[in-house]
PDB file of C-alpha atoms in Angstrom:
ATOM      1  CA  MET A  52      23.747   0.461  19.421  1.00 89.00           C
ATOM      2  CA  THR A  53      22.122  -2.671  20.699  1.00 94.00           C
ATOM      3  CA  SER A  54      18.286  -2.782  21.250  1.00 95.00           C
ATOM      4  CA  PHE A  55      18.853  -3.619  24.816  1.00 94.00           C
ATOM      5  CA  LEU A  56      20.884  -0.423  25.416  1.00 95.00           C
ATOM      6  CA  LYS A  57      18.532   1.546  23.365  1.00 96.00           C
ATOM      7  CA  GLN A  58      15.512   0.560  25.307  1.00 96.00           C
ATOM      8  CA  LYS A  59      17.537   1.018  28.534  1.00 94.00           C
ATOM      9  CA  ILE A  60      18.309   4.586  27.752  1.00 96.00           C
ATOM     10  CA  ILE A  61      14.690   5.393  26.518  1.00 97.00           C
ATOM     11  CA  ASP A  62      13.358   3.904  29.828  1.00 97.00           C
ATOM     12  CA  VAL A  63      15.663   6.147  31.956  1.00 96.00           C
ATOM     13  CA  CYS A  64      14.845   9.115  29.849  1.00 97.00           C
ATOM     14  CA  ASN A  65      11.090   8.522  30.581  1.00 98.00           C
ATOM     15  CA  THR A  66      11.552   8.079  34.191  1.00 97.00           C
ATOM     16  CA  LYS A  67      13.721  11.252  34.527  1.00 97.00           C
ATOM     17  CA  ILE A  68      11.268  13.143  32.382  1.00 98.00           C
ATOM     18  CA  ASP A  69       8.336  11.975  34.604  1.00 98.00           C
ATOM     19  CA  GLN A  70      10.297  12.795  37.806  1.00 97.00           C
ATOM     20  CA  LYS A  71      11.648  16.156  36.898  1.00 97.00           C
ATOM     21  CA  GLY A  72      10.037  17.344  33.785  1.00 97.00           C
ATOM     22  CA  ASP A  73      11.003  18.127  30.183  1.00 96.00           C
ATOM     23  CA  ASN A  74      13.981  20.299  31.134  1.00 97.00           C
ATOM     24  CA  VAL A  75      15.950  17.551  32.958  1.00 98.00           C
ATOM     25  CA  GLY A  76      19.491  16.897  31.807  1.00 97.00           C
ATOM     26  CA  LEU A  77      21.471  13.746  32.081  1.00 96.00           C
ATOM     27  CA  SER A  78      24.814  12.187  31.130  1.00 94.00           C
ATOM     28  CA  PHE A  79      25.404   8.748  29.750  1.00 90.00           C
ATOM     29  CA  TYR A  80      26.407   7.624  33.284  1.00 90.00           C
ATOM     30  CA  ALA A  81      22.598   7.963  34.251  1.00 92.00           C
ATOM     31  CA  PHE A  82      21.911   4.706  32.534  1.00 91.00           C
ATOM     32  CA  PHE A  83      24.256   2.728  34.975  1.00 88.00           C
ATOM     33  CA  LYS A  84      24.608   2.097  38.565  1.00 80.00           C
ATOM     34  CA  ASN A  85      27.374   3.719  40.566  1.00 76.00           C
ATOM     35  CA  LYS A  86      29.654   0.785  39.948  1.00 76.00           C
ATOM     36  CA  ASN A  87      31.187  -0.518  36.723  1.00 78.00           C
ATOM     37  CA  ASP A  88      29.339  -3.891  36.646  1.00 84.00           C
ATOM     38  CA  ASN A  89      29.065  -3.918  32.920  1.00 88.00           C
ATOM     39  CA  PRO A  90      32.116  -2.149  31.204  1.00 91.00           C
ATOM     40  CA  LYS A  91      31.110  -3.470  27.706  1.00 93.00           C
ATOM     41  CA  LEU A  92      27.632  -1.709  27.853  1.00 92.00           C
ATOM     42  CA  LEU A  93      29.188   1.413  29.363  1.00 92.00           C
ATOM     43  CA  MET A  94      31.693   1.647  26.610  1.00 94.00           C
ATOM     44  CA  GLU A  95      28.864   1.044  23.990  1.00 94.00           C
ATOM     45  CA  ALA A  96      26.840   4.073  25.542  1.00 94.00           C
ATOM     46  CA  ALA A  97      30.091   6.305  25.762  1.00 94.00           C
ATOM     47  CA  THR A  98      31.051   5.522  22.225  1.00 96.00           C
ATOM     48  CA  TRP A  99      27.476   6.425  20.865  1.00 96.00           C
ATOM     49  CA  TRP A 100      27.319   9.622  23.133  1.00 96.00           C
ATOM     50  CA  ILE A 101      30.829  10.879  22.744  1.00 96.00           C
ATOM     51  CA  GLU A 102      32.389   9.766  19.527  1.00 96.00           C
ATOM     52  CA  THR A 103      29.326   9.093  17.419  1.00 96.00           C
ATOM     53  CA  HIS A 104      27.317  12.217  18.360  1.00 96.00           C
ATOM     54  CA  GLN A 105      29.810  14.552  20.066  1.00 97.00           C
ATOM     55  CA  LEU A 106      27.219  15.410  22.668  1.00 97.00           C
ATOM     56  CA  ASP A 107      28.028  17.493  25.844  1.00 96.00           C
ATOM     57  CA  HIS A 108      28.567  15.830  28.998  1.00 93.00           C
ATOM     58  CA  PHE A 109      24.870  16.754  30.019  1.00 96.00           C
ATOM     59  CA  GLU A 110      22.100  16.748  27.472  1.00 97.00           C
ATOM     60  CA  LYS A 111      18.412  17.090  27.795  1.00 98.00           C
ATOM     61  CA  ALA A 112      16.664  13.728  28.312  1.00 98.00           C
ATOM     62  CA  VAL A 113      14.004  14.654  25.758  1.00 98.00           C
ATOM     63  CA  LYS A 114      16.647  15.234  23.100  1.00 97.00           C
ATOM     64  CA  ILE A 115      18.283  11.925  23.824  1.00 97.00           C
ATOM     65  CA  LYS A 116      14.924  10.091  23.750  1.00 97.00           C
ATOM     66  CA  LYS A 117      14.113  11.589  20.359  1.00 97.00           C
ATOM     67  CA  MET A 118      17.426  10.690  18.887  1.00 96.00           C
ATOM     68  CA  LEU A 119      17.057   7.093  19.926  1.00 96.00           C
ATOM     69  CA  GLU A 120      13.390   6.912  18.749  1.00 95.00           C
ATOM     70  CA  SER A 121      14.470   7.882  15.334  1.00 94.00           C
ATOM     71  CA  LEU A 122      16.913   5.050  14.935  1.00 86.00           C
TER      72      LEU A 122
END
């Protein structure tokens, strides 16, 4: 995972946690706009989420953040 994507995901997790609390769930789509303006980055996130870690469609933001901070 690139450092750019890692930081982007952590930032989104922090924002969602601040807005909705520790129990907020999200999917890898939460890190992108509602249009596919960067398919390479979207595929990088999808590969990490689905193939590498076999995560459910929705996961807790705190779990994702902890996973990335441990990289």
